[in-house]
mmCIF file of N, CA and C in Angstrom:
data_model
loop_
_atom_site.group_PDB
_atom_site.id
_atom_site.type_symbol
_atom_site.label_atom_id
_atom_site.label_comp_id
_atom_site.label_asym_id
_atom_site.label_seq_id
_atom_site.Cartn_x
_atom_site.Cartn_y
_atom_site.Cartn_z
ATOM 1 N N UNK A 1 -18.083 7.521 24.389
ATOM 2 C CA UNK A 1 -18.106 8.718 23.576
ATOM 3 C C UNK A 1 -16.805 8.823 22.777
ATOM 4 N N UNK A 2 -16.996 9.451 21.894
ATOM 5 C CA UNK A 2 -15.423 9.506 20.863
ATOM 6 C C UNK A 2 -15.165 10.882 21.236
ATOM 7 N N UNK A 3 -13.809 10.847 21.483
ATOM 8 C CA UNK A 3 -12.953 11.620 21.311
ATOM 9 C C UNK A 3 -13.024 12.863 20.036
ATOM 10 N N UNK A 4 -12.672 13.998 20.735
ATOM 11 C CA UNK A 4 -12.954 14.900 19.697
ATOM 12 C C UNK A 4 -11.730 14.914 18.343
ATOM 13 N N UNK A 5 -10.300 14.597 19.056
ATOM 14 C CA UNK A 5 -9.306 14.424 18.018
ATOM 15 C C UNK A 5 -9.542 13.419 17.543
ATOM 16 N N UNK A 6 -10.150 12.051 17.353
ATOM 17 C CA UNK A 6 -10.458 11.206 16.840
ATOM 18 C C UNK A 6 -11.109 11.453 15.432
ATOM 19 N N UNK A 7 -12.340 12.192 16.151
ATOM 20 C CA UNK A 7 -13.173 12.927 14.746
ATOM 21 C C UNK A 7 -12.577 13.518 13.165
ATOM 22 N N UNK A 8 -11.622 14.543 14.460
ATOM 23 C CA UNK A 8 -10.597 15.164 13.669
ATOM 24 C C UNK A 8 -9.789 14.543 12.675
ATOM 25 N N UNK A 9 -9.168 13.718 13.491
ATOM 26 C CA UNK A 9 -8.342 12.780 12.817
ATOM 27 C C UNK A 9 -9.049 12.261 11.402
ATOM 28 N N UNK A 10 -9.682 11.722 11.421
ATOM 29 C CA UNK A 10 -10.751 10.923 10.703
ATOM 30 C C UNK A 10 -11.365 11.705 9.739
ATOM 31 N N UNK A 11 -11.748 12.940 9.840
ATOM 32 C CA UNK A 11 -12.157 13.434 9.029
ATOM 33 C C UNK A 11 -11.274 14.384 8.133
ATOM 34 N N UNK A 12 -9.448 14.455 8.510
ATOM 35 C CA UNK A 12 -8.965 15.190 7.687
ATOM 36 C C UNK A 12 -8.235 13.764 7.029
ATOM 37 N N UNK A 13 -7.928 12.503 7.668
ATOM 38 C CA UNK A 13 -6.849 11.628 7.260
ATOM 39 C C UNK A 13 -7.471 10.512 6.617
ATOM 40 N N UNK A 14 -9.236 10.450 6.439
ATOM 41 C CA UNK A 14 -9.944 9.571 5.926
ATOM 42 C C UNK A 14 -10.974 9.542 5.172
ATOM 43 N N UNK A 15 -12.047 10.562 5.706
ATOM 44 C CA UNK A 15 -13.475 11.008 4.389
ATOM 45 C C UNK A 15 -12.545 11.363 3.456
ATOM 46 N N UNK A 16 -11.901 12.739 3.297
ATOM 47 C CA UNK A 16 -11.812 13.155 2.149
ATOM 48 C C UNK A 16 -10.498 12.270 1.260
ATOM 49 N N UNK A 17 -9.622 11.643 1.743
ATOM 50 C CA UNK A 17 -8.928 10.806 0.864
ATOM 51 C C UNK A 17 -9.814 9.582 0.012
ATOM 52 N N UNK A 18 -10.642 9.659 0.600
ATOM 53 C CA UNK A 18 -11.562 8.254 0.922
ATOM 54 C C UNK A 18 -12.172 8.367 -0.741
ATOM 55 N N UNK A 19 -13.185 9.600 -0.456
ATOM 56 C CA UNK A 19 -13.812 10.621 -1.736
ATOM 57 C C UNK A 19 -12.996 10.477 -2.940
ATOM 58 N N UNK A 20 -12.016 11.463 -2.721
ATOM 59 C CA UNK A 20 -10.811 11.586 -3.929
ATOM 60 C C UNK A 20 -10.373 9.786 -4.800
ATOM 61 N N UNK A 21 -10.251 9.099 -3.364
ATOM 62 C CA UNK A 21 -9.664 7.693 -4.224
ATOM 63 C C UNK A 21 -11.106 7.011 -5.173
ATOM 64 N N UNK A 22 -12.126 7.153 -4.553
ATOM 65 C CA UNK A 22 -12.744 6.535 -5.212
ATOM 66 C C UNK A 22 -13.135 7.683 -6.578
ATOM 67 N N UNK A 23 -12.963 8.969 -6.687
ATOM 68 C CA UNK A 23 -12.830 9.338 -7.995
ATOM 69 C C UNK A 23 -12.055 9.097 -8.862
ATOM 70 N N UNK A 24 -10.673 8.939 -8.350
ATOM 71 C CA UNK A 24 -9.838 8.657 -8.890
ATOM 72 C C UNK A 24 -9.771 7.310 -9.531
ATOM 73 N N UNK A 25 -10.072 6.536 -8.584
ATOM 74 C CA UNK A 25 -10.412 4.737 -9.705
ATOM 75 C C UNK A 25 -11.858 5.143 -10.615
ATOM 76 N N UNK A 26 -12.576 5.914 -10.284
ATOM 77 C CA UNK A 26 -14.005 5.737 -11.503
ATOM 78 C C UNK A 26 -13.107 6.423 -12.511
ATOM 79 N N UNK A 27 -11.720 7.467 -12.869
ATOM 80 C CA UNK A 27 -11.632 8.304 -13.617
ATOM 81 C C UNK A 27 -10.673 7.105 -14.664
ATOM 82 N N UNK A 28 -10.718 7.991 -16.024
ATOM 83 C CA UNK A 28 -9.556 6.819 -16.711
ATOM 84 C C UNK A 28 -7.908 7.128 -16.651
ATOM 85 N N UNK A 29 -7.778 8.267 -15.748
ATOM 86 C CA UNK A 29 -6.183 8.442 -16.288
ATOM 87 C C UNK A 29 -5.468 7.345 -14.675
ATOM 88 N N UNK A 30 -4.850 6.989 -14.900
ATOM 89 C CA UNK A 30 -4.181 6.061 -13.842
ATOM 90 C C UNK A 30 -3.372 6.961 -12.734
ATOM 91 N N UNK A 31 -2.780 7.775 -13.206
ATOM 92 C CA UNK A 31 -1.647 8.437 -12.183
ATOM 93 C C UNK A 31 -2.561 9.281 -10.894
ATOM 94 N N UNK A 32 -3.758 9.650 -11.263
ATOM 95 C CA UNK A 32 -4.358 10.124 -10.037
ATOM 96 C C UNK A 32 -4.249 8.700 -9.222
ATOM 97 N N UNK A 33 -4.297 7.574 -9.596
ATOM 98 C CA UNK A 33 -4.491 7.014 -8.722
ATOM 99 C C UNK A 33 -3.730 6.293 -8.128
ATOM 100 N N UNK A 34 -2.374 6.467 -8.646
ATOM 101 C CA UNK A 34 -0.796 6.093 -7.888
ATOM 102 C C UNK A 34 -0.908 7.339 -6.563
ATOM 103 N N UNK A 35 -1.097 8.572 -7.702
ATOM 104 C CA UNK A 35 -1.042 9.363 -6.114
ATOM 105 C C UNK A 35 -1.708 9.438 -4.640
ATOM 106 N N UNK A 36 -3.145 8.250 -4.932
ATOM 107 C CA UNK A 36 -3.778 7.830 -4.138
ATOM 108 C C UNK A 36 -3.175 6.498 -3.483
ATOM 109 N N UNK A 37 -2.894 5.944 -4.363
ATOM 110 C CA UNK A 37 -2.418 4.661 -3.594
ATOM 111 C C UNK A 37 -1.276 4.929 -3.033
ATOM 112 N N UNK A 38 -0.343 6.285 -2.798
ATOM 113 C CA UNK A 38 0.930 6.619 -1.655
ATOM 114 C C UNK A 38 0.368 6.802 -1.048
ATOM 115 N N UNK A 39 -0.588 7.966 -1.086
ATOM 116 C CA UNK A 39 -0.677 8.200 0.148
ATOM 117 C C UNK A 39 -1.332 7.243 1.123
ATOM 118 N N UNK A 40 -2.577 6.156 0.934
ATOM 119 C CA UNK A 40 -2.881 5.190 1.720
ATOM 120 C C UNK A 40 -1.398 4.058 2.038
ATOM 121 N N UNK A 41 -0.643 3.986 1.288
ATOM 122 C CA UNK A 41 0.887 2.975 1.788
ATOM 123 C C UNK A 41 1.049 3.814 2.649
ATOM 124 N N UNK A 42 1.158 5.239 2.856
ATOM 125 C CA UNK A 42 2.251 6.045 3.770
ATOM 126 C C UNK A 42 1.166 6.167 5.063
ATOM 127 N N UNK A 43 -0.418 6.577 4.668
ATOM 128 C CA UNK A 43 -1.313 6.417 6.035
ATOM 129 C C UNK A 43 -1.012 4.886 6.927
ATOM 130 N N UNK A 44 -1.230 3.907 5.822
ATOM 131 C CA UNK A 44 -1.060 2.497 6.718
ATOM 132 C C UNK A 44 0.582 2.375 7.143
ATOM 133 N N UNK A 45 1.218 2.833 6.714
ATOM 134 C CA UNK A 45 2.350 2.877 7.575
ATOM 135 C C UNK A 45 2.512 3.681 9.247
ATOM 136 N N UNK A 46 1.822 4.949 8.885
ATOM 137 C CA UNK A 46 1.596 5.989 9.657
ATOM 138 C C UNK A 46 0.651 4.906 10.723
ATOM 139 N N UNK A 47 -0.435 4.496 10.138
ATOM 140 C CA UNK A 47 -0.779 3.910 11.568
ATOM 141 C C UNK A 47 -0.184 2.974 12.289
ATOM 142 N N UNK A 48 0.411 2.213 12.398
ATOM 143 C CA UNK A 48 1.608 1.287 12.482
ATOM 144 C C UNK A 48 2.526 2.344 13.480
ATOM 145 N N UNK A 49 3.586 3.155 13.082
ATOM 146 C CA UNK A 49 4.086 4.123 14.178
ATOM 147 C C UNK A 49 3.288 4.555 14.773
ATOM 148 N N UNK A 50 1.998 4.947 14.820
ATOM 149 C CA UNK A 50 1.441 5.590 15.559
ATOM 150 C C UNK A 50 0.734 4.598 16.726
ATOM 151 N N UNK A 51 0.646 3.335 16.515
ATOM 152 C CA UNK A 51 0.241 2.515 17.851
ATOM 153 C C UNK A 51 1.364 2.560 19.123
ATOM 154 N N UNK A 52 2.550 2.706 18.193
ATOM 155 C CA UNK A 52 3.794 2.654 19.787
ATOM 156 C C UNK A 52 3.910 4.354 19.868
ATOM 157 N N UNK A 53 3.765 5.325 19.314
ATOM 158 C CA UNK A 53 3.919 6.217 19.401
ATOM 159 C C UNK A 53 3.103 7.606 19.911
ATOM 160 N N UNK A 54 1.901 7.047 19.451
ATOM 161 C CA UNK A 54 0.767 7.917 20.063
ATOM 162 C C UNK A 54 0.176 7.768 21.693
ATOM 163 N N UNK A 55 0.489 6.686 22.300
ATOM 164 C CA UNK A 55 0.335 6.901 23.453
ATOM 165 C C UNK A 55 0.992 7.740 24.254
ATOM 166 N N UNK A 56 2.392 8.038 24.167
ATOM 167 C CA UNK A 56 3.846 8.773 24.384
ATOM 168 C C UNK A 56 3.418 9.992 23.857
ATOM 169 N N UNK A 57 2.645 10.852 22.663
ATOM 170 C CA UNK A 57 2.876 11.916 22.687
ATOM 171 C C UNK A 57 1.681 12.525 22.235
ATOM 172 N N UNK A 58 0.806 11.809 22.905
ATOM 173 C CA UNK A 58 -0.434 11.919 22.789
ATOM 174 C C UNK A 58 -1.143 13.503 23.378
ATOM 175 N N UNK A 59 -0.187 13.479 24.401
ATOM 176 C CA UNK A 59 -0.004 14.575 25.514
ATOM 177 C C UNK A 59 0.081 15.974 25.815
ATOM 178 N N UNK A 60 0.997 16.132 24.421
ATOM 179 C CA UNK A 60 1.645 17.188 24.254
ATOM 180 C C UNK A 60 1.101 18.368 23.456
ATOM 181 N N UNK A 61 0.568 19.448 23.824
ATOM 182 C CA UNK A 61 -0.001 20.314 22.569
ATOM 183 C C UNK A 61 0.586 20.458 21.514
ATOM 184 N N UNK A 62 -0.481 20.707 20.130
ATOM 185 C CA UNK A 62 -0.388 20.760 19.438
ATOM 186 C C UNK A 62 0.013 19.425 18.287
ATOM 187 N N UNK A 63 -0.233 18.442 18.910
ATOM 188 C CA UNK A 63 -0.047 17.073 18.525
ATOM 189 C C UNK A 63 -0.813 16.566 17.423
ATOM 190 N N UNK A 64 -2.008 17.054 17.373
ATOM 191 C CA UNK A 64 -3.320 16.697 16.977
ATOM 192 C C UNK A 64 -3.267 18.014 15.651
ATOM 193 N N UNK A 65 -2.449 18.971 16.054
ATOM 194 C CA UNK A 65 -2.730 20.177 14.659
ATOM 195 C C UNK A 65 -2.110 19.606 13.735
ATOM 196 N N UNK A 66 0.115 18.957 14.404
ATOM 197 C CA UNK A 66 1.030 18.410 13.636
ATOM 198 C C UNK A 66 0.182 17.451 12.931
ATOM 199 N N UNK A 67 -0.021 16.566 13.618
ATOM 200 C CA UNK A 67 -0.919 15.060 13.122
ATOM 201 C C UNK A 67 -1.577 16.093 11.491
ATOM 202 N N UNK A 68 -2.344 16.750 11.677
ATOM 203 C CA UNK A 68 -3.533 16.974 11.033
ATOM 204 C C UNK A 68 -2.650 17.665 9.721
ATOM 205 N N UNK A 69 -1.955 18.201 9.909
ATOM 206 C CA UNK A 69 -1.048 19.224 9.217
ATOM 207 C C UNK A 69 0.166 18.204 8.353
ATOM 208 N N UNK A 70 0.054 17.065 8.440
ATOM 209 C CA UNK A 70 1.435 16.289 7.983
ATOM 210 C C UNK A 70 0.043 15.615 6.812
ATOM 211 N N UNK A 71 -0.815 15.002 7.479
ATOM 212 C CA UNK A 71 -2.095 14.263 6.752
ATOM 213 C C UNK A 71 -2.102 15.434 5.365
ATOM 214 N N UNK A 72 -2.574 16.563 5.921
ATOM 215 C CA UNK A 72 -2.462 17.249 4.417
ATOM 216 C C UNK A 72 -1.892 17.692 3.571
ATOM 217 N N UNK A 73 -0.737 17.635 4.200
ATOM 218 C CA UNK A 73 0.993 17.408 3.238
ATOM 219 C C UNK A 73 0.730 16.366 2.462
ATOM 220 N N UNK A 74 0.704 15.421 2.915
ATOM 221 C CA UNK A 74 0.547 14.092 2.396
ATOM 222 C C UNK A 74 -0.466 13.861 0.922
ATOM 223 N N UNK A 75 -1.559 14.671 1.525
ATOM 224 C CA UNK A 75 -2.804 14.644 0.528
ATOM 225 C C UNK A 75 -2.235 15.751 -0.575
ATOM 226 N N UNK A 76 -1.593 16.535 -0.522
ATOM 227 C CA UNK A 76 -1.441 18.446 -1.116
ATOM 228 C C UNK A 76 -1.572 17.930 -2.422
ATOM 229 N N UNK A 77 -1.987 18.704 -3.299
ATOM 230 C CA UNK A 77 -2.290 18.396 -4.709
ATOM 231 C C UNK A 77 -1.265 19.390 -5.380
ATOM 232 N N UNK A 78 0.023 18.685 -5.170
ATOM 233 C CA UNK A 78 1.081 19.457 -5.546
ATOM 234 C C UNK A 78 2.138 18.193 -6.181
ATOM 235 N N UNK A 79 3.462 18.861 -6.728
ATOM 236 C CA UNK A 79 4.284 17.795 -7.116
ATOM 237 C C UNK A 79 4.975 16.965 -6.637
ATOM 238 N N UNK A 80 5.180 17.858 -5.621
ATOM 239 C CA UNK A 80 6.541 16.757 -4.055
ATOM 240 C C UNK A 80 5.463 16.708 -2.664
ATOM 241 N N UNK A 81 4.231 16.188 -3.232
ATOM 242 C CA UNK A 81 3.659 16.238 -1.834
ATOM 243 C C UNK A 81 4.101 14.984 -0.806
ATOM 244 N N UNK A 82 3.512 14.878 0.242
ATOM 245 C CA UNK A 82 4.558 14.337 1.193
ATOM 246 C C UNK A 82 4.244 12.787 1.336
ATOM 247 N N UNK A 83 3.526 12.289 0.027
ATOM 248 C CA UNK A 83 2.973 10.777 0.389
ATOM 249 C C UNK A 83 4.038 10.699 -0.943
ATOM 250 N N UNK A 84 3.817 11.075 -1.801
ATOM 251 C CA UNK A 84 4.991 10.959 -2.707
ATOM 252 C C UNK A 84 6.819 10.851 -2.402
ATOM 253 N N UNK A 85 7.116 12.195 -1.187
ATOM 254 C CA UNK A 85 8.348 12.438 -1.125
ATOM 255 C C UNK A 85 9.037 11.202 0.004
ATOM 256 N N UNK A 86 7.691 10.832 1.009
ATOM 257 C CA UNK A 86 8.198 9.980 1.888
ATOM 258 C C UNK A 86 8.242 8.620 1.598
ATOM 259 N N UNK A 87 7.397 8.070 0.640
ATOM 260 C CA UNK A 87 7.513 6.906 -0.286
ATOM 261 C C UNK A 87 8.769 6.557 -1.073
ATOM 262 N N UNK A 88 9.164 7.569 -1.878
ATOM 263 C CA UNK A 88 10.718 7.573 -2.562
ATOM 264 C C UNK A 88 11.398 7.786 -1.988
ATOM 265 N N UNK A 89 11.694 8.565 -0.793
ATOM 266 C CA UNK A 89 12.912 8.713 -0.053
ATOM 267 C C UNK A 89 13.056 7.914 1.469
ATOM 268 N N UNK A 90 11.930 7.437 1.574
ATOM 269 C CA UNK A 90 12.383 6.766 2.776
ATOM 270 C C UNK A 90 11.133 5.101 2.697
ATOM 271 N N UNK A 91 10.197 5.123 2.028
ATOM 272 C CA UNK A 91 10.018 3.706 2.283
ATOM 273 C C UNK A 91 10.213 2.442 1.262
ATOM 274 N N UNK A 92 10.552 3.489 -0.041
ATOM 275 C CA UNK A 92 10.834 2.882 -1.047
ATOM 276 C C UNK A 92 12.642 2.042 -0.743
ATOM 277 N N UNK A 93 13.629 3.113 -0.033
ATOM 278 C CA UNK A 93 14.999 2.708 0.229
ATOM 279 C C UNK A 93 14.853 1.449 1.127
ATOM 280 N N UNK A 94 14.154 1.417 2.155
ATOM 281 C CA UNK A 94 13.872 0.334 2.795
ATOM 282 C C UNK A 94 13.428 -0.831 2.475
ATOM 283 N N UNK A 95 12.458 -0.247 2.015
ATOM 284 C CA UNK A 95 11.986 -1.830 1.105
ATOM 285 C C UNK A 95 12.657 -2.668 0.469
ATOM 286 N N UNK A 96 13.245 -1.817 -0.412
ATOM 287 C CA UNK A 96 14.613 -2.644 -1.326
ATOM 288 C C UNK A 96 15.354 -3.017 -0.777
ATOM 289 N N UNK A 97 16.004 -2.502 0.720
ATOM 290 C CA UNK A 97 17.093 -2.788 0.997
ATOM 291 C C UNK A 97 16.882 -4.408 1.710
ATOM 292 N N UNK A 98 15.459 -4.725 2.243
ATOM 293 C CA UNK A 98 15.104 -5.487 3.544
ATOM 294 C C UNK A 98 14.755 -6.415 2.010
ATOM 295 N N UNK A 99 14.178 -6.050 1.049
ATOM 296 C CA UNK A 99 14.016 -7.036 0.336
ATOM 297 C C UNK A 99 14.373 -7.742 -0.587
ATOM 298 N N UNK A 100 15.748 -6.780 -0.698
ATOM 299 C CA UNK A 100 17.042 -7.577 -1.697
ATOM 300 C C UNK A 100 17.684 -8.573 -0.578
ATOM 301 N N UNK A 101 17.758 -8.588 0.700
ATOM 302 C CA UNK A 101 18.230 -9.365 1.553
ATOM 303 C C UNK A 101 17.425 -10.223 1.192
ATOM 304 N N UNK A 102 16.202 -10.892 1.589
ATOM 305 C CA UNK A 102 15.446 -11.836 1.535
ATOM 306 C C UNK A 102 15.443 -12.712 0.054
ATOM 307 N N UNK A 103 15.458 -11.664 -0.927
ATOM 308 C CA UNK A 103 16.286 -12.670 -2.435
ATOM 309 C C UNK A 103 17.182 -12.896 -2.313
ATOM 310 N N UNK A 104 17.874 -12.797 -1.292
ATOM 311 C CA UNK A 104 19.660 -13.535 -1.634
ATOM 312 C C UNK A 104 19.548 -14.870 -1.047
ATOM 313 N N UNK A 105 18.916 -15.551 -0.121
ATOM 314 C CA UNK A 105 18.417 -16.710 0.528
ATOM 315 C C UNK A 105 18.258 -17.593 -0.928
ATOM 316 N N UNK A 106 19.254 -18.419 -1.347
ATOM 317 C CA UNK A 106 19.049 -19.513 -2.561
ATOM 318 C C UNK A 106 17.312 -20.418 -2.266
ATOM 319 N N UNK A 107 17.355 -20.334 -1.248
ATOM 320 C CA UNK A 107 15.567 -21.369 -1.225
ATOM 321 C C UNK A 107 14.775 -20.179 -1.408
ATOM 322 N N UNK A 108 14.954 -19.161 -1.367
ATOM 323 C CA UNK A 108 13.828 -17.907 -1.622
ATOM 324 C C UNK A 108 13.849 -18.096 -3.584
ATOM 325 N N UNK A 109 14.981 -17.710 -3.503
ATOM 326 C CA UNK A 109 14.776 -17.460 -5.349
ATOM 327 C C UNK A 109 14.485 -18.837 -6.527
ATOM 328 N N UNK A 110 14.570 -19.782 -5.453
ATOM 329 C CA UNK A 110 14.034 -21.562 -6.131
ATOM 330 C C UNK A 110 12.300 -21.424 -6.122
ATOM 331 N N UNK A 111 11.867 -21.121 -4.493
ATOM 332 C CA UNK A 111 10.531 -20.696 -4.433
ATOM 333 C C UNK A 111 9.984 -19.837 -4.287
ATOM 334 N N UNK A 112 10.098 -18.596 -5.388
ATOM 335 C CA UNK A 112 9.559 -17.256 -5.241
ATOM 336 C C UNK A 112 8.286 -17.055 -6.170
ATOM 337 N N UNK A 113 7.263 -16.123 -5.483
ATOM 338 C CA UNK A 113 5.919 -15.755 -6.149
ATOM 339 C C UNK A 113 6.401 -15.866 -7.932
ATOM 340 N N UNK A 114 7.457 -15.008 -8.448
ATOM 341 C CA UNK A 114 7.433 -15.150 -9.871
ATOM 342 C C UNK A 114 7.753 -16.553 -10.767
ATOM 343 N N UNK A 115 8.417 -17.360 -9.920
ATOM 344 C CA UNK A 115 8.885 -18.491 -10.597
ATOM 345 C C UNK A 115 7.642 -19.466 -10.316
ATOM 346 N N UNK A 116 7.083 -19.381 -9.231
ATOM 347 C CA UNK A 116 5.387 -20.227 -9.234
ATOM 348 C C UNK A 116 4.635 -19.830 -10.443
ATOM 349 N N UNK A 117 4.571 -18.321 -10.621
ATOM 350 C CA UNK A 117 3.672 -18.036 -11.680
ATOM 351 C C UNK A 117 3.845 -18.598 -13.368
ATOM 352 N N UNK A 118 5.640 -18.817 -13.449
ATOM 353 C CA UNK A 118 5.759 -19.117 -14.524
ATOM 354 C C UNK A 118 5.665 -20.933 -14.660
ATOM 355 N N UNK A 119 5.533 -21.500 -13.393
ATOM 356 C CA UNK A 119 5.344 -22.925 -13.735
ATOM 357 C C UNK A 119 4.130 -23.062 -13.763
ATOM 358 N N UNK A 120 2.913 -22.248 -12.953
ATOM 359 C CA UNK A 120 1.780 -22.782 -12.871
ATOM 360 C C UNK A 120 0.893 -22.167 -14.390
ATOM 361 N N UNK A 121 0.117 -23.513 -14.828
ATOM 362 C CA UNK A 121 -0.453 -23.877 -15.841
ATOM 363 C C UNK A 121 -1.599 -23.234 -15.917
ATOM 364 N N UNK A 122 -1.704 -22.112 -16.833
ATOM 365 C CA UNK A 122 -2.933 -21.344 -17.407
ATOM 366 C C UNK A 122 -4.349 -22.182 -17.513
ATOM 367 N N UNK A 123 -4.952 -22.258 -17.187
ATOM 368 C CA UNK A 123 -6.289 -22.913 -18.033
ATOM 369 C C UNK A 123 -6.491 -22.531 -19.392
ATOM 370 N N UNK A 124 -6.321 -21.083 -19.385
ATOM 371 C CA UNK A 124 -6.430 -20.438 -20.912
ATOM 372 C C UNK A 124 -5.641 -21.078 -21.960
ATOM 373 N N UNK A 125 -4.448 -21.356 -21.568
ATOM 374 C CA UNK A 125 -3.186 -21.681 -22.775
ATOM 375 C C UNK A 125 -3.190 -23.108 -22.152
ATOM 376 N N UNK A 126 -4.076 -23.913 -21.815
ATOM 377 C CA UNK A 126 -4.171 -25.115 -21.846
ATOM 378 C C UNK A 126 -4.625 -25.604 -23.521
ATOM 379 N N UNK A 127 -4.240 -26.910 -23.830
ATOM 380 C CA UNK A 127 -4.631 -27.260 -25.158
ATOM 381 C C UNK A 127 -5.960 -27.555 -25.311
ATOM 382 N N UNK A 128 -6.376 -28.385 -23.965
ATOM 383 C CA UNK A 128 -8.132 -28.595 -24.081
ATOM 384 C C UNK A 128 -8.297 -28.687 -22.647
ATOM 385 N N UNK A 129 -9.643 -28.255 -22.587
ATOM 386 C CA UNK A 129 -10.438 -28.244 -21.376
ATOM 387 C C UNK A 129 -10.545 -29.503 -20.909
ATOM 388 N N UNK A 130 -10.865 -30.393 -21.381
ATOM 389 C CA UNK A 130 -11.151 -32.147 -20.604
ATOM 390 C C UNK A 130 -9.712 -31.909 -20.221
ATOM 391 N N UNK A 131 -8.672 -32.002 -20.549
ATOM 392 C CA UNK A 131 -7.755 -32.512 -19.817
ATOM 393 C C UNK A 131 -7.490 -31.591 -18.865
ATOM 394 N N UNK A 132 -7.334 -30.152 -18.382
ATOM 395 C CA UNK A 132 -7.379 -29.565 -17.808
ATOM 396 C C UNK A 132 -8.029 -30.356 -16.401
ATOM 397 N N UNK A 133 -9.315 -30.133 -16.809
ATOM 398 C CA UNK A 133 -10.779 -30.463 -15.830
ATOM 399 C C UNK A 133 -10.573 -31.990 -15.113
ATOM 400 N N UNK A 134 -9.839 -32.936 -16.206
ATOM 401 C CA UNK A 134 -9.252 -34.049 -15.690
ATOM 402 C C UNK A 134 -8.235 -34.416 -14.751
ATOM 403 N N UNK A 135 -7.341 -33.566 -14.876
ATOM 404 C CA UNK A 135 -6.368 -33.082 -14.001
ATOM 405 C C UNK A 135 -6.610 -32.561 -12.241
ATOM 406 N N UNK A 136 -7.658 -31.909 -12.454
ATOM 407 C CA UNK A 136 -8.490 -31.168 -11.515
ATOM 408 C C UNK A 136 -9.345 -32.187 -10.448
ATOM 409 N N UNK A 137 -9.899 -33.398 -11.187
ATOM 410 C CA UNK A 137 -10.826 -33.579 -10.258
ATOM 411 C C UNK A 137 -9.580 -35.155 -9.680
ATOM 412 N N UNK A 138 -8.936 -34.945 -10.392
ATOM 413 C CA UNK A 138 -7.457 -36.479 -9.754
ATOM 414 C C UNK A 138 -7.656 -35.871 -7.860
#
């Protein structure tokens, strides 16, 4: 049987984001859908703490209101809502910080995703297809 906070969970931290995102990609303006795509970075983060963390305070009343009550911070259709504020102020600093380390490694910045992209050979801005296709089946 499922759990009744489960439900809960699920139905404030998942149908209705769920709804909204997919309006938001059928719609044409883009920024609804940055504000969708924080808040799913900050949920999939959220679940991540919450595997070492929810067993530990699983316990405690009112756990399940907080839980429910941060989810709709997160979602608020406001300007500093909290998938926005916790993205720029705390996972955005991290990121950069863990991932300017990892570009300083000289074999990282010889073989990094952008410098593959600029050696590897378009098909499009190839001069002709036979040779392309020739290339291909070597």
């Amino acid at each position: 049987m499922v759990e009744k906070g489960v439900v809960i969970r699920s139905a404030v931290g998942l149908i209705y984001p769920i709804y909204r995102s997919v309006l938001a990609v059928m719609s044409e303006d883009t920024d609804d859908d940055m504000i969708w795509l924080r808040y799913w970075v900050v949920l999939g983060i959220l679940s991540l703490v919450e595997l070492v963390v929810d067993p530990m305070v699983d316990y405690f009343p009112g756990y399940l209101l907080a839980k429910c009550a941060f989810l709709i911070w997160c979602m608020a259709p406001m300007a500093n809502h909290g998938a926005n504020l916790i993205l720029s102020q705390i996972i955005f600093p991290l990121f950069k910080k863990h991932y300017l380390q990892l570009k300083k490694d000289p074999v990282e910045e010889k073989i990094s995703w952008n410098n593959y992209l600029k050696v590897k050979k378009d098909p499009v801005q190839e001069k002709s297809w036979t040779n392309f296709l020739k290339r291909k089946r070597c």
